[in-house]
XYZ file of C-alpha atoms in Angstrom:
776
model
C -59.772 -108.068 133.600
C -59.569 -104.408 132.557
C -56.065 -104.731 131.064
C -57.207 -107.732 129.030
C -60.253 -105.795 127.887
C -58.254 -102.793 126.701
C -55.755 -104.956 124.798
C -58.629 -106.689 123.018
C -60.630 -103.502 122.447
C -57.614 -101.530 121.241
C -56.915 -104.185 118.636
C -60.539 -104.247 117.544
C -60.764 -100.462 117.338
C -57.490 -100.270 115.435
C -58.869 -102.750 112.910
C -62.057 -100.686 112.611
C -59.986 -97.535 112.136
C -58.017 -99.118 109.298
C -61.244 -100.272 107.667
C -62.730 -96.807 108.126
C -59.648 -95.114 106.681
C -60.056 -97.126 103.547
C -63.566 -95.783 103.272
C -62.670 -92.280 104.322
C -61.005 -91.377 101.072
C -64.417 -91.599 99.460
C -66.348 -91.616 102.713
C -69.806 -90.285 103.280
C -73.020 -91.217 104.967
C -75.100 -93.819 103.301
C -77.915 -92.692 101.073
C -81.537 -93.233 101.716
C -81.588 -92.935 98.025
C -82.129 -95.374 95.236
C -78.968 -94.676 93.218
C -79.125 -95.759 89.620
C -75.631 -95.412 88.210
C -72.258 -94.933 89.841
C -71.054 -92.123 87.567
C -74.431 -90.602 86.656
C -75.034 -87.267 88.381
C -77.494 -84.421 88.154
C -78.180 -81.032 89.706
C -80.808 -79.933 92.226
C -81.960 -76.331 92.617
C -84.892 -74.628 94.264
C -86.278 -71.835 96.396
C -87.252 -71.866 100.064
C -90.121 -69.602 101.097
C -92.348 -69.048 104.102
C -96.075 -69.765 103.977
C -96.797 -66.226 102.691
C -94.306 -66.608 99.837
C -91.501 -64.532 101.359
C -88.009 -65.823 100.612
C -86.326 -67.461 103.627
C -82.718 -66.309 103.889
C -80.139 -68.502 105.633
C -82.310 -71.627 105.800
C -80.314 -74.854 106.042
C -81.182 -77.223 103.180
C -79.993 -80.829 103.399
C -79.914 -83.895 101.192
C -80.333 -86.122 104.222
C -79.177 -89.368 102.615
C -75.953 -87.851 101.310
C -75.173 -85.731 104.425
C -74.843 -82.717 102.140
C -76.043 -79.310 103.290
C -76.113 -75.734 102.082
C -77.811 -72.466 103.055
C -80.179 -70.307 101.046
C -79.067 -66.975 99.592
C -80.734 -63.545 99.735
C -83.432 -64.745 97.317
C -84.057 -67.975 99.269
C -82.389 -70.091 96.588
C -80.143 -73.113 96.987
C -78.284 -75.510 94.679
C -76.574 -78.913 94.816
C -74.297 -80.011 91.975
C -72.885 -83.459 91.200
C -75.697 -85.361 92.930
C -75.780 -89.089 92.077
C -78.978 -89.976 90.222
C -81.629 -91.312 92.564
C -84.435 -90.476 94.988
C -83.535 -88.560 98.126
C -85.021 -87.049 101.259
C -84.752 -83.232 101.145
C -85.088 -81.176 104.328
C -85.153 -77.418 104.894
C -85.124 -75.806 108.317
C -85.126 -72.253 109.665
C -85.400 -71.143 113.299
C -87.605 -68.269 112.104
C -89.816 -69.906 109.450
C -90.089 -73.602 110.411
C -89.391 -76.842 108.548
C -90.320 -78.802 105.436
C -89.513 -82.339 104.362
C -90.106 -83.995 101.000
C -88.714 -86.522 98.525
C -86.978 -85.456 95.312
C -85.914 -87.474 92.293
C -82.756 -86.546 90.404
C -82.003 -87.936 86.963
C -78.606 -88.134 85.305
C -77.459 -85.080 83.331
C -80.566 -83.080 84.228
C -81.513 -80.278 86.605
C -84.288 -81.038 89.091
C -86.254 -78.225 90.727
C -87.655 -78.566 94.252
C -89.208 -75.549 95.962
C -89.986 -75.838 99.662
C -92.485 -74.000 101.850
C -91.629 -73.726 105.533
C -94.302 -73.806 108.214
C -94.135 -73.374 111.986
C -96.988 -75.814 112.567
C -96.916 -77.631 115.893
C -96.978 -80.997 114.095
C -93.683 -81.608 112.297
C -92.416 -84.584 110.329
C -88.964 -85.795 111.359
C -86.229 -87.784 109.682
C -85.825 -91.201 111.298
C -82.480 -93.004 111.129
C -83.069 -95.925 113.534
C -85.900 -97.882 111.879
C -84.387 -98.537 108.431
C -81.043 -98.936 106.770
C -81.801 -95.570 105.089
C -83.166 -92.357 106.623
C -86.906 -92.002 106.167
C -89.632 -89.577 107.074
C -91.588 -90.986 109.997
C -94.770 -91.081 107.896
C -93.115 -93.383 105.337
C -92.391 -96.144 107.833
C -94.439 -99.257 108.474
C -92.876 -99.541 111.950
C -94.274 -97.455 114.824
C -91.715 -94.709 115.481
C -91.821 -91.625 117.716
C -89.285 -88.807 117.534
C -88.462 -86.144 120.112
C -86.933 -83.222 118.213
C -85.191 -80.179 119.679
C -88.379 -78.310 120.635
C -90.017 -81.333 122.244
C -86.790 -82.172 124.074
C -86.701 -78.659 125.525
C -90.281 -79.118 126.736
C -89.940 -82.697 128.081
C -86.331 -82.686 129.332
C -85.836 -84.497 132.659
C -82.704 -85.549 134.583
C -82.862 -89.120 133.200
C -83.486 -90.656 129.796
C -86.358 -92.787 131.052
C -88.330 -89.832 132.422
C -87.621 -87.719 129.311
C -89.372 -90.228 127.028
C -91.915 -91.556 129.555
C -94.857 -89.513 128.220
C -94.580 -90.893 124.684
C -97.306 -93.358 123.639
C -96.350 -96.893 124.638
C -93.334 -95.757 126.674
C -92.965 -95.820 130.461
C -89.959 -95.833 132.771
C -88.464 -97.830 135.645
C -88.206 -94.633 137.785
C -85.803 -95.494 140.589
C -85.763 -91.901 141.781
C -84.554 -88.889 139.777
C -81.044 -90.298 139.294
C -81.919 -93.578 137.566
C -84.698 -94.314 135.102
C -84.647 -96.590 132.054
C -87.290 -96.768 129.285
C -89.947 -99.492 129.321
C -91.742 -100.058 125.997
C -95.081 -101.866 125.762
C -94.492 -103.397 129.188
C -91.053 -104.794 128.282
C -87.856 -103.536 129.905
C -84.397 -104.578 131.009
C -82.533 -106.719 128.489
C -85.450 -106.613 126.028
C -84.982 -102.870 125.352
C -81.823 -101.615 123.632
C -80.747 -98.125 124.577
C -78.407 -96.813 121.889
C -75.948 -93.952 121.721
C -75.836 -92.906 118.047
C -76.693 -96.435 116.929
C -74.400 -98.368 119.305
C -75.007 -99.721 122.805
C -74.429 -97.364 125.723
C -71.944 -99.763 127.356
C -73.324 -99.288 130.882
C -74.940 -101.639 133.418
C -78.439 -100.159 133.306
C -80.095 -103.358 132.041
C -78.701 -105.275 135.030
C -80.668 -103.437 137.720
C -83.187 -100.548 137.873
C -80.986 -98.549 140.261
C -78.202 -98.407 137.628
C -78.435 -95.228 135.542
C -78.276 -95.031 131.756
C -74.968 -93.445 130.774
C -76.509 -91.358 127.957
C -77.696 -88.003 129.290
C -80.627 -86.380 127.413
C -79.122 -82.908 127.963
C -76.619 -83.543 125.172
C -79.148 -85.042 122.701
C -80.180 -83.454 119.397
C -82.965 -85.993 118.836
C -84.307 -89.128 120.519
C -85.987 -91.867 118.481
C -88.173 -94.595 119.942
C -88.754 -97.577 117.645
C -91.251 -100.330 118.391
C -92.161 -103.432 116.472
C -90.308 -105.621 113.944
C -87.806 -102.987 112.743
C -85.934 -103.435 116.023
C -84.463 -106.774 114.889
C -81.702 -104.782 113.168
C -80.208 -104.193 116.621
C -80.140 -107.687 118.086
C -82.035 -110.118 120.274
C -82.015 -107.717 123.227
C -84.138 -105.250 121.214
C -87.245 -107.428 120.951
C -89.206 -104.894 123.027
C -87.950 -101.778 121.289
C -85.080 -99.387 120.670
C -84.363 -95.955 122.144
C -81.669 -94.195 120.120
C -80.129 -91.001 121.526
C -78.653 -89.013 118.640
C -76.166 -86.196 119.094
C -73.556 -84.313 117.047
C -70.513 -85.734 118.839
C -69.000 -86.860 115.526
C -69.618 -84.245 112.780
C -70.812 -85.702 109.484
C -71.136 -82.636 107.229
C -69.001 -79.713 106.108
C -69.213 -76.932 108.700
C -71.378 -73.976 107.663
C -69.160 -71.527 109.618
C -65.873 -71.572 111.580
C -67.611 -71.594 114.957
C -71.166 -71.734 116.254
C -73.117 -73.509 118.910
C -75.743 -73.470 121.619
C -75.932 -72.737 125.333
C -78.798 -73.873 127.542
C -79.529 -73.382 131.219
C -82.365 -74.456 133.484
C -83.645 -74.068 137.023
C -86.404 -76.345 138.325
C -88.094 -75.881 141.681
C -89.014 -79.446 142.730
C -85.389 -80.460 143.358
C -83.750 -77.041 142.948
C -82.305 -78.418 139.716
C -79.469 -76.219 138.388
C -78.305 -77.446 135.025
C -76.502 -76.092 131.996
C -74.984 -77.291 128.732
C -72.665 -75.764 126.145
C -72.136 -77.222 122.667
C -69.714 -75.751 120.130
C -69.132 -76.777 116.536
C -67.274 -75.504 113.523
C -64.641 -76.276 110.982
C -62.736 -75.191 107.942
C -62.391 -76.928 104.605
C -62.356 -80.703 105.087
C -62.184 -80.485 108.892
C -65.213 -80.306 111.193
C -65.173 -80.419 114.989
C -67.566 -80.599 117.917
C -67.168 -80.080 121.674
C -69.752 -80.059 124.442
C -70.042 -80.119 128.219
C -72.948 -80.232 130.653
C -73.540 -80.085 134.400
C -76.550 -80.862 136.602
C -76.833 -80.528 140.374
C -80.007 -81.035 142.402
C -81.142 -81.314 146.008
C -83.571 -83.899 147.341
C -86.855 -83.973 145.452
C -90.056 -82.338 146.737
C -93.037 -84.697 146.847
C -96.697 -84.365 147.874
C -97.056 -85.707 151.417
C -95.316 -88.827 152.623
C -92.910 -91.037 150.673
C -94.643 -94.318 151.630
C -97.943 -95.020 149.932
C -101.187 -95.334 151.877
C -101.640 -98.873 150.549
C -98.245 -99.869 151.991
C -99.056 -98.251 155.320
C -102.385 -100.089 155.411
C -100.687 -103.423 154.733
C -98.086 -102.772 157.422
C -100.853 -101.940 159.880
C -102.711 -105.141 158.974
C -99.515 -107.100 159.641
C -99.114 -105.399 163.026
C -96.109 -103.353 161.961
C -95.792 -99.955 163.547
C -95.491 -97.026 161.153
C -94.167 -93.634 162.093
C -93.354 -91.195 159.328
C -89.975 -89.556 159.725
C -90.230 -85.794 159.724
C -87.723 -85.538 156.907
C -89.836 -87.841 154.689
C -92.837 -85.520 154.704
C -92.761 -83.484 151.507
C -89.261 -84.664 150.575
C -87.896 -87.794 148.899
C -84.809 -88.350 151.018
C -81.524 -89.319 149.398
C -82.616 -88.362 145.868
C -80.070 -85.638 145.034
C -78.002 -85.752 141.818
C -74.589 -84.371 140.850
C -73.776 -85.156 137.187
C -71.350 -83.784 134.626
C -70.115 -84.889 131.228
C -68.217 -83.748 128.150
C -67.249 -84.897 124.672
C -65.027 -83.807 121.800
C -65.085 -85.007 118.206
C -63.199 -84.388 114.960
C -64.059 -85.457 111.399
C -62.698 -85.340 107.886
C -65.660 -84.497 105.654
C -66.373 -83.977 101.989
C -69.253 -84.368 99.559
C -68.259 -88.020 99.265
C -68.445 -88.838 102.961
C -66.797 -88.478 106.345
C -64.540 -90.222 108.854
C -64.641 -89.132 112.498
C -63.525 -89.937 116.030
C -64.895 -88.787 119.383
C -64.024 -89.129 123.067
C -66.561 -88.631 125.838
C -66.903 -88.990 129.582
C -69.632 -89.022 132.213
C -69.463 -88.738 136.011
C -72.565 -89.013 138.166
C -73.213 -89.236 141.899
C -76.849 -89.867 142.773
C -78.861 -91.100 145.719
C -80.962 -94.271 145.729
C -84.155 -93.417 147.637
C -85.895 -96.084 149.686
C -82.606 -97.890 150.365
C -80.283 -97.600 153.324
C -77.527 -99.727 154.822
C -77.766 -100.649 158.478
C -74.767 -99.710 160.587
C -72.510 -102.572 161.628
C -71.598 -101.178 165.019
C -73.697 -100.553 168.099
C -72.700 -96.899 167.983
C -74.418 -96.519 164.629
C -77.751 -94.864 165.393
C -78.847 -94.329 161.808
C -78.890 -96.215 158.569
C -76.391 -94.957 156.006
C -77.920 -93.755 152.719
C -77.007 -95.695 149.579
C -75.583 -93.668 146.702
C -74.155 -94.614 143.310
C -70.884 -93.073 142.093
C -70.760 -93.689 138.326
C -67.952 -93.107 135.838
C -67.727 -93.886 132.121
C -65.086 -93.106 129.497
C -65.867 -93.829 125.859
C -64.223 -93.705 122.402
C -66.274 -93.778 119.199
C -65.443 -94.091 115.514
C -67.818 -93.427 112.657
C -67.329 -93.411 108.875
C -69.790 -93.276 106.003
C -69.475 -93.374 102.250
C -72.267 -92.209 99.952
C -70.552 -92.224 96.577
C -71.412 -95.444 94.685
C -68.624 -97.963 94.150
C -68.774 -101.378 92.505
C -72.049 -103.082 93.385
C -72.686 -100.732 96.304
C -74.206 -97.307 96.736
C -72.769 -96.664 100.174
C -71.092 -97.927 103.301
C -71.397 -97.249 107.030
C -68.961 -98.142 109.779
C -69.426 -97.567 113.505
C -67.359 -98.749 116.456
C -67.227 -97.868 120.128
C -65.225 -98.786 123.224
C -66.611 -98.023 126.702
C -64.923 -98.289 130.104
C -67.663 -98.187 132.754
C -67.721 -98.606 136.499
C -69.828 -97.554 139.431
C -69.476 -97.878 143.167
C -72.465 -98.373 145.426
C -71.638 -96.313 148.495
C -73.091 -97.170 151.894
C -72.467 -93.884 153.652
C -68.842 -93.205 152.738
C -67.878 -96.873 152.418
C -67.829 -98.798 149.139
C -70.325 -101.657 149.382
C -70.240 -103.096 145.859
C -68.205 -102.263 142.753
C -69.631 -102.895 139.269
C -67.393 -102.887 136.186
C -68.548 -103.218 132.590
C -66.041 -102.930 129.759
C -67.488 -103.245 126.291
C -66.763 -103.026 122.586
C -69.244 -102.891 119.718
C -68.646 -102.586 115.982
C -71.095 -102.473 113.102
C -70.545 -102.448 109.336
C -73.369 -101.920 106.817
C -73.050 -102.205 103.043
C -75.825 -100.568 101.005
C -76.175 -102.286 97.676
C -77.385 -100.822 94.413
C -81.018 -101.528 93.591
C -82.180 -104.696 91.919
C -85.233 -103.457 90.064
C -87.597 -102.058 92.708
C -85.610 -103.575 95.596
C -83.022 -101.651 97.590
C -81.449 -102.336 100.945
C -78.341 -103.383 102.771
C -76.604 -106.154 104.633
C -74.010 -106.067 107.347
C -72.216 -107.552 110.310
C -72.002 -106.705 113.981
C -69.638 -107.775 116.752
C -69.819 -107.006 120.470
C -68.048 -108.023 123.662
C -68.852 -107.375 127.302
C -66.591 -107.972 130.296
C -68.752 -107.625 133.426
C -67.890 -107.986 137.107
C -69.578 -107.202 140.424
C -67.401 -107.236 143.544
C -68.708 -106.793 147.078
C -71.565 -107.554 149.442
C -74.281 -107.319 146.786
C -72.495 -109.077 143.941
C -75.541 -111.091 142.921
C -73.979 -112.236 139.645
C -70.446 -113.612 139.063
C -67.864 -112.092 136.698
C -68.693 -112.999 133.101
C -67.441 -112.421 129.588
C -70.006 -112.237 126.803
C -69.207 -112.111 123.098
C -71.705 -111.906 120.278
C -71.725 -111.653 116.497
C -74.468 -111.130 113.977
C -75.121 -111.023 110.240
C -78.179 -109.107 109.071
C -79.954 -107.899 105.953
C -82.820 -105.479 105.354
C -84.549 -105.011 101.994
C -87.270 -102.667 100.765
C -89.402 -103.114 97.643
C -91.179 -99.974 96.435
C -94.221 -100.286 94.169
C -95.571 -96.753 94.002
C -97.932 -96.269 96.941
C -97.107 -99.763 98.233
C -93.881 -100.908 99.846
C -92.695 -104.192 101.299
C -89.978 -104.570 103.929
C -88.044 -107.758 104.675
C -85.424 -108.297 107.337
C -83.361 -111.197 108.655
C -80.721 -111.580 111.334
C -78.656 -114.544 112.545
C -76.877 -114.005 115.839
C -74.445 -115.997 117.953
C -73.588 -115.459 121.615
C -71.214 -117.032 124.111
C -71.385 -116.415 127.873
C -68.413 -117.481 129.974
C -68.591 -117.263 133.778
C -65.496 -116.949 135.966
C -63.796 -120.362 136.484
C -64.235 -120.274 140.280
C -68.022 -120.453 139.845
C -67.788 -123.866 138.224
C -70.467 -122.827 135.723
C -70.245 -124.085 132.168
C -69.862 -121.767 129.204
C -73.127 -121.388 127.308
C -73.323 -120.755 123.566
C -76.435 -119.860 121.584
C -77.389 -119.142 117.991
C -80.627 -117.374 117.179
C -82.467 -116.404 114.027
C -84.888 -113.510 113.625
C -86.890 -112.411 110.605
C -89.566 -109.867 109.719
C -91.843 -108.878 106.876
C -93.753 -105.618 106.564
C -96.282 -103.999 104.274
C -96.826 -100.247 103.921
C -99.370 -98.268 101.915
C -99.683 -94.489 101.571
C -102.133 -92.479 99.507
C -103.925 -89.152 99.868
C -102.529 -88.507 103.333
C -103.478 -91.958 104.641
C -100.969 -94.579 105.656
C -101.359 -98.224 106.625
C -98.630 -100.439 108.006
C -98.687 -104.151 108.797
C -95.659 -106.091 109.979
C -94.877 -109.523 111.345
C -91.671 -110.538 113.095
C -90.266 -113.651 114.685
C -87.413 -112.939 117.108
C -85.204 -115.053 119.330
C -83.743 -113.597 122.528
C -80.609 -115.250 123.877
C -80.256 -115.570 127.682
C -77.868 -113.070 129.271
C -75.326 -113.590 132.041
C -77.630 -112.370 134.830
C -80.412 -114.754 133.824
C -77.990 -117.681 133.637
C -75.684 -117.229 136.617
C -77.196 -114.899 139.245
C -77.026 -116.201 142.805
C -77.120 -113.605 145.530
C -78.824 -110.640 147.188
C -80.174 -107.923 144.919
C -81.279 -105.275 147.376
C -82.546 -102.883 144.659
C -85.277 -105.390 143.740
C -85.578 -106.689 147.334
C -84.906 -110.216 146.159
C -82.392 -113.034 146.362
C -81.973 -113.805 142.667
C -81.088 -117.270 141.401
C -80.281 -117.833 137.739
C -80.665 -120.973 135.704
C -77.624 -122.043 133.645
C -79.855 -124.399 131.648
C -82.126 -121.672 130.241
C -82.877 -121.930 126.548
C -83.700 -119.377 123.895
C -86.796 -117.229 124.194
C -88.767 -116.799 120.968
C -91.516 -114.327 120.124
C -93.961 -113.768 117.288
C -95.070 -110.149 116.995
C -97.761 -108.528 114.865
C -98.100 -104.750 114.441
C -100.894 -102.883 112.675
C -100.760 -99.089 112.317
C -103.108 -96.595 110.681
C -101.882 -93.039 110.062
C -103.434 -89.839 108.799
C -101.554 -86.728 107.669
C -103.679 -83.917 106.258
C -103.788 -80.139 106.350
C -105.922 -80.067 109.516
C -105.244 -83.238 111.442
C -102.535 -85.785 111.965
C -102.759 -89.000 113.898
C -101.819 -92.632 114.241
C -103.189 -95.709 115.943
C -101.009 -98.733 116.653
C -102.329 -102.176 117.591
C -99.889 -104.898 118.625
C -99.674 -108.420 119.966
C -96.549 -110.336 120.923
C -96.661 -114.052 121.765
C -93.635 -115.430 123.615
C -92.580 -119.050 123.807
C -90.250 -119.829 126.752
C -90.462 -116.251 128.047
C -87.702 -115.692 130.649
C -89.026 -114.192 133.891
C -88.368 -114.051 137.637
C -90.647 -116.365 139.617
C -91.194 -115.893 143.347
C -90.570 -119.254 145.015
C -92.185 -118.409 148.362
C -88.894 -118.938 150.201
C -86.778 -116.257 151.868
C -83.063 -115.828 152.446
C -81.434 -113.145 154.601
C -84.777 -111.362 154.745
C -85.167 -111.252 150.960
C -87.699 -113.092 148.813
C -86.053 -115.800 146.731
C -86.783 -115.478 143.006
C -85.766 -118.006 140.379
C -85.335 -117.320 136.661
C -87.740 -119.609 134.791
C -89.354 -119.929 131.375
C -93.021 -120.066 130.366
C -95.233 -118.896 127.513
C -96.523 -115.304 127.689
C -98.557 -112.792 125.707
C -98.361 -108.986 125.493
C -100.982 -106.993 123.602
C -102.250 -103.441 123.538
C -102.787 -100.214 121.623
C -101.375 -96.686 121.260
C -103.011 -93.496 120.040
C -101.633 -90.091 119.110
C -103.616 -87.332 117.346
C -103.292 -83.603 116.544
C -106.308 -81.643 115.322
C -105.698 -78.090 114.097
C -108.420 -75.860 115.525
C -106.805 -72.674 114.181
C -104.557 -72.507 111.118
C -103.962 -68.854 110.234
C -100.282 -68.703 109.315
C -98.185 -68.231 111.360
C -100.662 -68.926 114.176
C -101.645 -72.515 114.983
C -103.792 -73.947 117.762
C -103.939 -77.730 118.082
C -105.965 -80.141 120.141
C -103.635 -82.999 121.126
C -104.840 -86.432 122.216
C -102.846 -89.485 123.289
C -103.373 -92.768 125.054
C -102.037 -96.286 125.481
C -102.599 -99.550 127.296
C -100.891 -102.926 127.481
C -101.996 -106.270 128.896
C -99.362 -108.901 129.741
C -99.706 -112.340 131.265
C -98.286 -115.791 131.433
C -100.535 -118.117 129.457
C -101.901 -121.476 130.585
C -102.996 -120.754 133.232
C -103.477 -117.008 132.814
C -101.329 -115.180 135.386
C -100.616 -111.424 135.368
C -96.988 -110.392 134.969
C -95.588 -107.872 137.479
C -95.026 -104.134 136.990
C -97.118 -103.817 133.830
C -98.093 -100.199 133.058
C -101.731 -99.190 133.571
C -103.735 -97.451 130.841
C -102.953 -93.754 130.294
C -104.484 -90.804 128.463
C -103.528 -87.246 127.603
C -105.434 -84.224 126.296
C -103.997 -80.780 125.670
C -104.157 -77.500 123.780
C -100.978 -76.362 122.042
C -100.520 -72.893 120.523
C -97.547 -72.021 118.306
C -96.517 -69.179 116.023
C -93.206 -67.881 114.697
C -92.230 -66.554 118.146
C -94.556 -67.716 120.907
C -95.778 -71.105 122.117
C -98.107 -72.231 124.884
C -99.310 -75.597 126.138
C -101.823 -76.748 128.728
C -102.477 -80.463 129.167
C -103.907 -83.130 131.424
C -102.012 -86.415 131.790
C -104.000 -89.197 133.412
C -103.026 -92.677 134.604
C -105.694 -95.212 135.556
C -105.551 -97.493 138.571
C -103.595 -100.718 138.099
C -105.418 -103.453 139.972
C -104.350 -106.388 137.803
C -101.318 -107.389 139.874
C -99.403 -110.428 141.083
C -99.628 -111.799 144.624
C -96.429 -109.977 145.572
C -97.622 -106.573 144.324
C -99.920 -103.940 145.744
C -102.390 -102.206 143.401
C -101.523 -98.651 142.399
C -103.981 -95.768 142.474
C -104.520 -93.642 139.395
C -103.651 -89.952 139.187
C -104.041 -86.882 136.969
C -101.327 -84.261 136.452
C -101.981 -80.765 135.099
C -99.044 -79.372 133.086
C -98.524 -76.043 131.333
C -95.781 -74.104 129.565
C -95.093 -70.753 127.893
C -92.281 -70.136 125.423
C -90.979 -67.180 123.452
C -88.309 -66.901 120.750
C -86.180 -63.773 120.268
C -83.948 -62.971 117.294
C -80.823 -60.831 117.572
C -79.069 -60.930 114.213
C -77.903 -64.505 113.715
C -78.484 -65.348 117.391
C -81.714 -67.042 118.486
C -82.930 -66.943 122.095
C -85.552 -69.410 123.366
C -87.114 -68.656 126.751
C -89.479 -71.118 128.408
C -91.465 -71.262 131.646
C -93.014 -74.669 132.316
C -94.869 -76.247 135.202
C -95.514 -79.949 135.758
C -98.081 -81.291 138.223
C -99.479 -77.847 138.972
C -102.033 -79.258 141.425
C -99.271 -81.006 143.427
C -101.145 -84.313 143.116
C -99.681 -87.577 144.374
C -98.756 -90.005 141.614
C -96.929 -93.316 141.651
C -95.354 -95.252 138.788
C -96.613 -98.840 138.893
C -93.663 -99.988 136.765
C -91.165 -98.921 139.449
C -89.842 -101.275 142.129
C -90.029 -98.212 144.408
C -93.636 -97.249 143.649
C -94.730 -97.566 147.287
C -91.613 -95.824 148.631
C -90.937 -93.068 146.081
C -93.812 -91.071 144.548
C -93.398 -89.013 141.395
C -92.306 -85.363 141.772
C -94.680 -82.794 143.192
C -95.275 -79.373 141.679
C -92.259 -78.473 139.541
C -91.793 -75.047 137.956
C -88.990 -74.826 135.401
C -87.363 -71.774 133.850
C -85.057 -72.450 130.915
C -83.125 -70.493 128.319
C -81.437 -71.683 125.133
C -79.194 -69.553 122.935
C -78.157 -70.652 119.432
C -75.376 -68.663 117.752
């Protein structure tokens, strides 16, 4: 299987490389701009100053759409020459003075002037690349988008991607212990959430089972974007619930500002004695730019408040006459939850003002325990159950090319392709119980056309293949090959303060099970479309969007037939499943003023033929039998995020931060709750920030979840008290960031209702973290 995969993937990647080389001569990242004429260029100049008017020296100024950057001189001035006429997103950033983001318009044969004022305010606007064909400021988007930038990543960083983003409004996690956690958005998870690595799929097996880790480690991320709502249709039928895009600098896309620079970060956390570190280097000369990074994390078993099993589970066991005796090692410790992970990548690009062409190679190795699971010994001499661990390995190659200089009817081009070789072994003690292999290829080409009046946008094509196999005692799904293709288009019409977005995607998929299963090959074609309306004026923003999406059944839903110990179920697929369709409506209201910033999102998503696992009431080999079925369902809820500036005396800022979310999900007719739906949550905090120091104290509360299925136990609510202190030091061109943070200061017991392990694995107890980051 693997040899066949590499022959096919090598041919596909070679084709992509040839296509990218053709673009590389002119190459450059696609503009978020509305370019008016291919040969018409202008000049952009300006000055960057701090809030008190002082010139900011060495600030990095970027024309985001064109991937062009420069630094300010001793007077804070910058200049770009030969800029194609159009409207662009301009960003300035300084580690000392803060950030600013604005739009500029450049006319042919003229000089535009754009002065920027940097501010270290705790609320910052970020550039979003996942929710449109062009980069946009988050405030400009009709779709609900949340961005974790460098500072927020440093504050929220956890061992897994799911836990790192789990405090964002509308986002939860599957939490299968510290080693494995995948995002859940608005109650939807698994194959309805696409986790992306720089815009392409991660190529792992994390959507197959909650004990399978995501192969993208947040330690190496520059920015993480979470997109909800209709904009996700750009990424396929498996993104109906949302998209989480992990963005890093693995493939450089701009001319290097110096021959060598980089960052080093290190962290120690008390709850699991987490020792982690990461080094990222970058540089270049002339047309060449390079990047290299490596990271390492090693932890012990996690400290928890009290006993691993919940009181509700102990009460049920007692009611059923089952004896319960807590093992001494389970008191205060989550057994078999240690992690040992390392990874590295290296990338090289040819870059110019017209574009770039780059390649990167990366690898990840991870050995982590699966708490709450053990394998019974097969011999009488075996006195103990052997712990289950996952030994994961992935090797990946990526190609990326972009062209921003207009040509023919187009204003730009983007090409991305990736090949991933993934496998993990599920170890029962020292023996291999089950082997999972997932070899994948994905390629994506986008063509950005020149505007037609007020309309600009792009269209493109995507191809993906997946060769999946599970071999061993817990191979609950047979070997399968899945291929998919898609054609898509996304258009934007700007009418001053009003904008309209339109998107469409047609997608085909074929799923072929191994011949020995006797299962027939299934082929599907789905169509998805969306329309959105956005209005901005005077710091207010309103967004309304409607999307119809079709999800195509995956191999696990079609062909599963076997024990899935992670979910404690014997899973049976249905090869006759049809397409699942959904109609989603999103309404968002945003406010961005000098003193307060906030947004409220309301959503509803009606599913026809929703694919779910139904408990049949039967049992096999001690596991509940579940059958994949289809029925109508509805998800609805709301999200809130607000920042109110109590003190604004530059450079000192004190904000009151509020957040909250809830989701309700059920099968309709008759109304039946769906399992593992997140309970309502709230957050309130005070955040202080100036040009050197930062401090945060917050309460994060989760309400009780009592709306459960017959197979679930309710989950008690909890409140965590968190705090952090940070300080920034400057030593010439080197910047030091020191941070002391504490999560769950009161050592309260909390359980994640979304997790299959909620009654066996509580959330971490008191965790004190000391971290340092050095940029040079």
